[in-house]
Each structure stands twice: as C-alpha cells, then as structure tokens.
Short mmCIF file of N, CA and C in Angstrom, two decimals:
data_model
loop_
_atom_site.label_atom_id
_atom_site.label_comp_id
_atom_site.label_asym_id
_atom_site.label_seq_id
_atom_site.Cartn_x
_atom_site.Cartn_y
_atom_site.Cartn_z
N MET H 24 0.84 -1.25 -0.07
CA MET H 24 0.01 -0.06 -0.11
C MET H 24 0.98 1.25 0.01
N GLN H 25 2.04 1.24 0.76
CA GLN H 25 2.84 2.51 0.89
C GLN H 25 3.88 2.56 -0.61
N VAL H 26 3.87 1.37 -1.31
CA VAL H 26 4.36 1.63 -2.31
C VAL H 26 3.80 2.50 -3.41
N THR H 27 2.34 2.06 -3.18
CA THR H 27 1.52 2.90 -4.41
C THR H 27 1.19 4.08 -4.06
N GLN H 28 1.37 4.66 -2.80
CA GLN H 28 1.25 5.88 -2.42
C GLN H 28 2.28 6.73 -2.62
N GLN H 29 3.48 6.06 -2.64
CA GLN H 29 4.81 6.70 -3.24
C GLN H 29 4.81 7.07 -4.73
N VAL H 30 4.50 5.88 -5.46
CA VAL H 30 4.19 5.92 -6.93
C VAL H 30 3.47 7.19 -7.42
N MET H 31 2.11 6.88 -6.51
CA MET H 31 1.16 8.19 -6.87
C MET H 31 1.91 9.51 -6.59
N GLN H 32 2.54 9.68 -5.33
CA GLN H 32 3.06 10.97 -5.34
C GLN H 32 4.31 11.50 -6.18
N LEU H 33 4.89 10.45 -6.83
CA LEU H 33 5.92 10.54 -7.89
C LEU H 33 5.46 11.20 -9.02
N ALA H 34 3.83 10.57 -9.33
CA ALA H 34 3.25 10.55 -10.80
C ALA H 34 2.76 11.90 -10.38
N ALA H 35 2.24 12.30 -9.23
CA ALA H 35 1.87 13.78 -9.04
C ALA H 35 2.60 15.01 -9.29
N ASP H 36 4.04 14.77 -8.59
CA ASP H 36 4.98 15.40 -9.09
C ASP H 36 5.35 15.75 -10.43
N GLY H 37 5.13 15.05 -11.35
CA GLY H 37 5.29 15.00 -12.56
C GLY H 37 6.84 15.09 -13.08
N ASP H 38 7.37 14.24 -12.44
CA ASP H 38 8.74 14.17 -12.68
C ASP H 38 9.16 12.43 -12.96
N ILE H 39 9.12 12.43 -14.24
CA ILE H 39 9.27 10.97 -14.76
C ILE H 39 10.54 10.32 -14.48
N GLY H 40 11.48 11.33 -14.52
CA GLY H 40 12.81 10.72 -14.17
C GLY H 40 12.99 10.06 -13.09
N SER H 41 12.25 10.43 -11.96
CA SER H 41 12.34 9.75 -10.93
C SER H 41 11.42 8.67 -10.78
N ILE H 42 10.53 8.21 -11.58
CA ILE H 42 10.13 7.05 -11.66
C ILE H 42 10.70 5.80 -12.33
N THR H 43 11.64 6.52 -13.52
CA THR H 43 12.43 5.65 -14.62
C THR H 43 13.60 5.15 -14.02
N ASP H 44 14.00 5.97 -12.63
CA ASP H 44 15.53 5.75 -12.25
C ASP H 44 15.56 4.25 -12.04
N GLY H 45 14.46 3.59 -11.37
CA GLY H 45 14.51 2.10 -11.03
C GLY H 45 14.70 1.19 -12.08
N ILE H 46 14.30 1.53 -13.26
CA ILE H 46 14.66 0.71 -14.31
C ILE H 46 15.77 0.85 -15.24
N LYS H 47 16.30 1.81 -15.11
CA LYS H 47 17.57 2.13 -15.92
C LYS H 47 18.64 1.02 -15.87
N PRO H 48 19.31 0.86 -16.59
CA PRO H 48 20.25 -0.15 -16.37
C PRO H 48 21.48 0.31 -15.74
N ASP H 49 22.36 -0.32 -14.84
CA ASP H 49 23.21 0.04 -14.44
C ASP H 49 24.68 -0.09 -15.17
N TRP H 50 25.15 0.78 -15.69
CA TRP H 50 26.21 0.97 -16.46
C TRP H 50 27.51 0.13 -15.87
N ALA H 51 27.80 0.31 -14.64
CA ALA H 51 28.92 -0.32 -13.86
C ALA H 51 30.21 0.25 -14.41
N VAL H 52 30.95 -0.57 -15.16
CA VAL H 52 32.45 0.04 -15.40
C VAL H 52 32.12 0.61 -16.49
N PHE H 53 31.07 0.58 -17.38
CA PHE H 53 30.91 1.18 -18.70
C PHE H 53 30.15 2.40 -18.66
N GLY H 54 30.06 3.10 -17.12
CA GLY H 54 29.52 4.39 -17.06
C GLY H 54 30.07 5.61 -17.42
N ALA H 55 31.51 5.49 -17.78
CA ALA H 55 32.13 6.46 -18.27
C ALA H 55 32.06 6.86 -19.86
N ILE H 56 31.35 6.07 -20.33
CA ILE H 56 30.92 6.34 -21.82
C ILE H 56 29.96 7.55 -21.89
N GLY H 57 29.75 8.40 -22.90
CA GLY H 57 28.80 9.34 -23.07
C GLY H 57 27.60 9.13 -23.24
N THR H 58 26.47 10.13 -22.93
CA THR H 58 25.18 10.17 -23.14
C THR H 58 24.70 9.90 -24.20
N LYS H 59 25.36 10.53 -25.24
CA LYS H 59 24.93 9.79 -26.81
C LYS H 59 25.29 8.54 -27.20
N ALA H 60 26.62 8.02 -26.42
CA ALA H 60 26.56 6.70 -26.64
C ALA H 60 25.79 5.58 -25.87
N LYS H 61 25.25 6.10 -24.65
CA LYS H 61 24.40 5.37 -24.03
C LYS H 61 23.04 5.46 -24.75
N ILE H 62 22.41 6.22 -25.20
CA ILE H 62 21.21 6.70 -25.94
C ILE H 62 21.40 5.61 -27.25
N ILE H 63 22.44 5.59 -27.86
CA ILE H 63 22.56 4.73 -29.22
C ILE H 63 22.32 3.36 -28.73
N VAL H 64 23.04 2.90 -27.76
CA VAL H 64 23.04 1.68 -27.05
C VAL H 64 21.81 1.18 -26.78
N GLY H 65 21.17 2.13 -26.23
CA GLY H 65 19.86 1.97 -25.85
C GLY H 65 18.62 1.78 -26.86
N VAL H 66 18.76 2.57 -27.74
CA VAL H 66 17.96 2.44 -29.03
C VAL H 66 18.23 1.12 -29.78
N VAL H 67 19.27 0.92 -29.93
CA VAL H 67 19.76 -0.29 -30.89
C VAL H 67 19.12 -1.59 -29.74
N MET H 68 19.44 -1.42 -28.70
CA MET H 68 18.70 -2.67 -27.52
C MET H 68 17.19 -2.70 -27.90
N ALA H 69 16.55 -1.46 -27.77
CA ALA H 69 14.93 -1.54 -27.85
C ALA H 69 14.67 -1.96 -29.24
N GLY H 70 15.20 -1.57 -30.15
CA GLY H 70 14.95 -2.04 -31.42
C GLY H 70 14.89 -3.65 -31.60
N ALA H 71 16.13 -4.09 -31.24
CA ALA H 71 16.57 -5.66 -31.19
C ALA H 71 15.17 -6.40 -30.27
N VAL H 72 15.00 -5.62 -29.10
CA VAL H 72 13.71 -6.18 -28.31
C VAL H 72 12.51 -6.26 -29.23
N LEU H 73 12.51 -5.30 -29.95
CA LEU H 73 10.98 -5.17 -30.65
C LEU H 73 11.07 -6.13 -31.85
N PHE H 74 12.15 -6.31 -32.45
CA PHE H 74 12.36 -7.45 -33.36
C PHE H 74 12.00 -8.64 -32.71
N LEU H 75 12.61 -8.95 -31.88
CA LEU H 75 12.38 -10.31 -31.30
C LEU H 75 11.12 -10.60 -30.87
N LEU H 76 10.52 -9.43 -30.29
CA LEU H 76 9.10 -9.60 -29.74
C LEU H 76 8.19 -10.14 -31.26
N GLY H 77 8.39 -9.35 -32.28
CA GLY H 77 7.59 -9.71 -33.49
C GLY H 77 8.01 -10.94 -33.83
N SER H 78 9.09 -11.37 -33.94
CA SER H 78 9.45 -12.56 -34.31
C SER H 78 8.96 -13.73 -33.66
N ALA H 79 8.68 -13.79 -32.24
CA ALA H 79 8.09 -14.63 -31.36
C ALA H 79 6.61 -14.71 -31.63
N ILE H 80 5.82 -13.28 -32.15
CA ILE H 80 4.44 -13.41 -32.23
C ILE H 80 4.33 -14.25 -33.65
N ILE H 81 5.38 -14.10 -34.54
CA ILE H 81 5.22 -14.50 -35.82
C ILE H 81 5.26 -16.44 -35.76
N GLY H 82 5.91 -16.27 -34.77
CA GLY H 82 6.50 -17.88 -34.37
C GLY H 82 4.93 -18.53 -33.79
N ALA H 83 4.58 -17.78 -32.98
CA ALA H 83 2.94 -18.15 -32.33
C ALA H 83 2.05 -18.31 -33.25
N VAL H 84 1.89 -17.46 -34.57
CA VAL H 84 1.04 -17.55 -35.45
C VAL H 84 1.35 -19.01 -36.24
N HIS H 85 2.67 -19.12 -36.47
CA HIS H 85 2.92 -20.24 -37.26
C HIS H 85 2.74 -21.86 -36.49
N ILE H 86 2.95 -21.55 -35.30
CA ILE H 86 1.98 -22.74 -34.32
C ILE H 86 0.51 -22.70 -34.25
N ARG H 87 0.11 -21.82 -34.08
CA ARG H 87 -1.46 -21.99 -34.18
C ARG H 87 -1.91 -22.54 -35.78
N VAL H 88 -1.32 -21.86 -36.54
CA VAL H 88 -1.83 -22.25 -38.03
C VAL H 88 -1.30 -23.73 -38.41
N GLY H 89 -0.25 -24.32 -37.72
CA GLY H 89 0.26 -25.55 -38.04
C GLY H 89 -0.79 -26.52 -37.14
N ASN H 90 -1.29 -25.98 -35.90
CA ASN H 90 -2.11 -26.72 -35.33
C ASN H 90 -3.44 -26.77 -36.05
N GLN H 91 -3.78 -25.87 -36.31
CA GLN H 91 -5.26 -26.04 -37.21
C GLN H 91 -5.35 -26.61 -38.48
N GLN H 92 -4.14 -26.61 -38.93
CA GLN H 92 -4.05 -27.50 -40.50
C GLN H 92 -3.55 -28.80 -40.19
N HIS H 93 -2.93 -29.31 -39.19
CA HIS H 93 -2.42 -30.60 -38.69
C HIS H 93 -1.04 -30.73 -39.44
N ASN H 94 -0.19 -29.56 -39.16
CA ASN H 94 0.82 -29.42 -40.30
C ASN H 94 2.25 -29.45 -39.33
N THR H 95 2.49 -30.41 -39.06
CA THR H 95 3.55 -30.78 -37.83
C THR H 95 4.90 -29.77 -38.23
N MET H 96 4.96 -29.62 -39.53
CA MET H 96 6.45 -28.88 -39.97
C MET H 96 6.22 -27.55 -39.68
N GLU H 97 4.93 -26.98 -39.92
CA GLU H 97 4.79 -25.68 -39.35
C GLU H 97 4.66 -25.31 -38.00
N THR H 98 4.14 -26.04 -37.23
CA THR H 98 4.29 -26.09 -35.58
C THR H 98 5.74 -26.10 -35.20
N LYS H 99 6.66 -27.02 -35.67
CA LYS H 99 7.82 -27.24 -35.61
C LYS H 99 8.49 -25.83 -35.70
N LYS H 100 8.34 -25.10 -36.96
CA LYS H 100 8.77 -23.75 -37.22
C LYS H 100 8.59 -22.81 -36.42
N GLY H 101 7.18 -22.99 -35.83
CA GLY H 101 6.84 -21.85 -34.73
C GLY H 101 7.63 -21.89 -33.67
N GLN H 102 7.48 -23.26 -33.02
CA GLN H 102 8.15 -23.43 -32.00
C GLN H 102 9.59 -23.09 -31.89
N THR H 103 10.57 -23.28 -33.27
CA THR H 103 11.85 -22.90 -32.94
C THR H 103 11.92 -21.43 -33.24
N MET H 104 11.05 -20.74 -33.82
CA MET H 104 11.21 -19.16 -34.08
C MET H 104 10.86 -18.60 -32.44
N VAL H 105 9.69 -19.44 -31.82
CA VAL H 105 9.40 -18.91 -30.36
C VAL H 105 10.60 -19.08 -29.37
N ALA H 106 11.30 -20.14 -29.65
CA ALA H 106 12.20 -20.39 -28.46
C ALA H 106 13.46 -19.52 -28.88
N SER H 107 13.83 -19.45 -30.02
CA SER H 107 15.05 -18.65 -30.40
C SER H 107 14.63 -17.14 -29.97
N SER H 108 13.43 -16.62 -30.24
CA SER H 108 13.47 -15.42 -30.05
C SER H 108 13.17 -15.07 -28.34
N LEU H 109 12.60 -15.89 -27.69
CA LEU H 109 12.76 -15.53 -26.39
C LEU H 109 14.34 -15.81 -25.78
N LEU H 110 14.84 -16.60 -26.31
CA LEU H 110 16.42 -16.86 -26.07
C LEU H 110 17.19 -15.36 -26.32
N GLY H 111 17.09 -15.10 -27.69
CA GLY H 111 17.53 -13.68 -28.23
C GLY H 111 17.18 -12.59 -27.08
N LEU H 112 15.83 -12.68 -26.51
CA LEU H 112 15.46 -11.36 -25.46
C LEU H 112 16.27 -11.72 -24.35
N PHE H 113 16.44 -12.83 -23.95
CA PHE H 113 17.21 -13.06 -22.70
C PHE H 113 18.41 -12.47 -22.88
N ALA H 114 19.01 -12.87 -23.86
CA ALA H 114 20.39 -12.33 -24.23
C ALA H 114 20.60 -10.54 -24.36
N VAL H 115 19.59 -10.33 -24.99
CA VAL H 115 19.77 -8.66 -25.18
C VAL H 115 19.59 -8.07 -23.61
N ALA H 116 18.31 -8.57 -23.03
CA ALA H 116 18.04 -8.03 -21.96
C ALA H 116 19.27 -8.08 -20.62
N SER H 117 20.12 -9.10 -20.78
CA SER H 117 21.23 -9.09 -19.85
C SER H 117 22.36 -8.76 -20.56
N MET H 118 22.29 -8.15 -21.65
CA MET H 118 23.68 -7.97 -22.17
C MET H 118 24.63 -6.92 -21.40
N SER H 119 24.25 -5.81 -20.58
CA SER H 119 25.01 -5.12 -19.95
C SER H 119 25.51 -5.95 -18.67
N THR H 120 25.20 -7.19 -18.12
CA THR H 120 25.35 -7.77 -17.16
C THR H 120 26.67 -8.71 -17.81
N LEU H 121 26.53 -9.37 -19.10
CA LEU H 121 27.45 -9.98 -19.46
C LEU H 121 28.61 -9.33 -19.83
N PHE H 122 28.38 -7.93 -20.43
CA PHE H 122 29.45 -7.16 -20.69
C PHE H 122 30.59 -6.95 -19.42
N GLY H 123 29.95 -6.76 -18.47
CA GLY H 123 30.30 -6.52 -17.08
C GLY H 123 31.37 -7.61 -16.65
N ILE H 124 30.63 -8.78 -16.92
CA ILE H 124 31.19 -10.13 -16.57
C ILE H 124 32.50 -10.10 -17.23
N VAL H 125 32.38 -10.22 -18.76
CA VAL H 125 33.60 -10.36 -19.73
C VAL H 125 34.80 -9.22 -19.45
N TYR H 126 34.37 -8.04 -19.00
CA TYR H 126 35.00 -6.89 -18.47
C TYR H 126 35.98 -7.47 -17.19
N GLY H 127 35.32 -8.00 -16.27
CA GLY H 127 35.78 -8.37 -14.96
C GLY H 127 36.80 -9.51 -15.22
N PHE H 128 36.50 -10.55 -16.16
CA PHE H 128 37.39 -11.57 -16.61
C PHE H 128 38.96 -10.84 -16.96
N GLY H 129 38.51 -10.04 -18.05
CA GLY H 129 39.54 -9.28 -18.59
C GLY H 129 40.82 -8.69 -17.51
N ILE H 130 40.15 -8.19 -16.60
CA ILE H 130 41.03 -7.54 -15.51
C ILE H 130 41.88 -8.58 -14.81
#
C-alpha cells in the first residue's frame, strides 16, 4: 500500500525521471561512456527487443496455423522461432551484465 502511495506521489509531482530511475540499467564499469553513446546503445537494444518480440509473435502464429491444419512442420517452425526469439530476448536483456562479467574476467 505504501509503495502505491509513493508512486502516486511521484506521478503527481510530474517528474518521470524519478519513476524511471529504478528501471534504468546500471552501466557499472561502462558508466564513463558519454550520454550519446548510452542513448545509441539503448535505441539499438530497444530495436532488437521489438524485432525479437515480433519474431516470437510470428512464431506463435505459425504454431497456431500448424495446429489448425495438422501440419507438424509448420508447428515445429513456430516452436523454433518462439524459442530462439525468447533466448535472444534474454541475451539482449542481460547484455550489460554479460559485458560487465567479460570485462571483469579481462582485469
């Protein structure tokens, strides 16, 4: 209950930056790159996420059509598309963590 009151207070203040601060990635060792580079990386990651979500939706359509037509090859194609899209989404979402780990191993 208290969390919703805090969110309502933040929303009432009109400062969206204070709400989104909790979901921004922690750049850790890559925090020294410029703001333009961070924006470019964010846009590329958002584009990749949208592409992969679209691919997962198309895969779900293939599964649906394959099941309706009793076409196992179409269903398998859809399952492969959905699985690979979700794996790609996981990789893109955890990219900053993966880069941090690789950088840590390099030191």
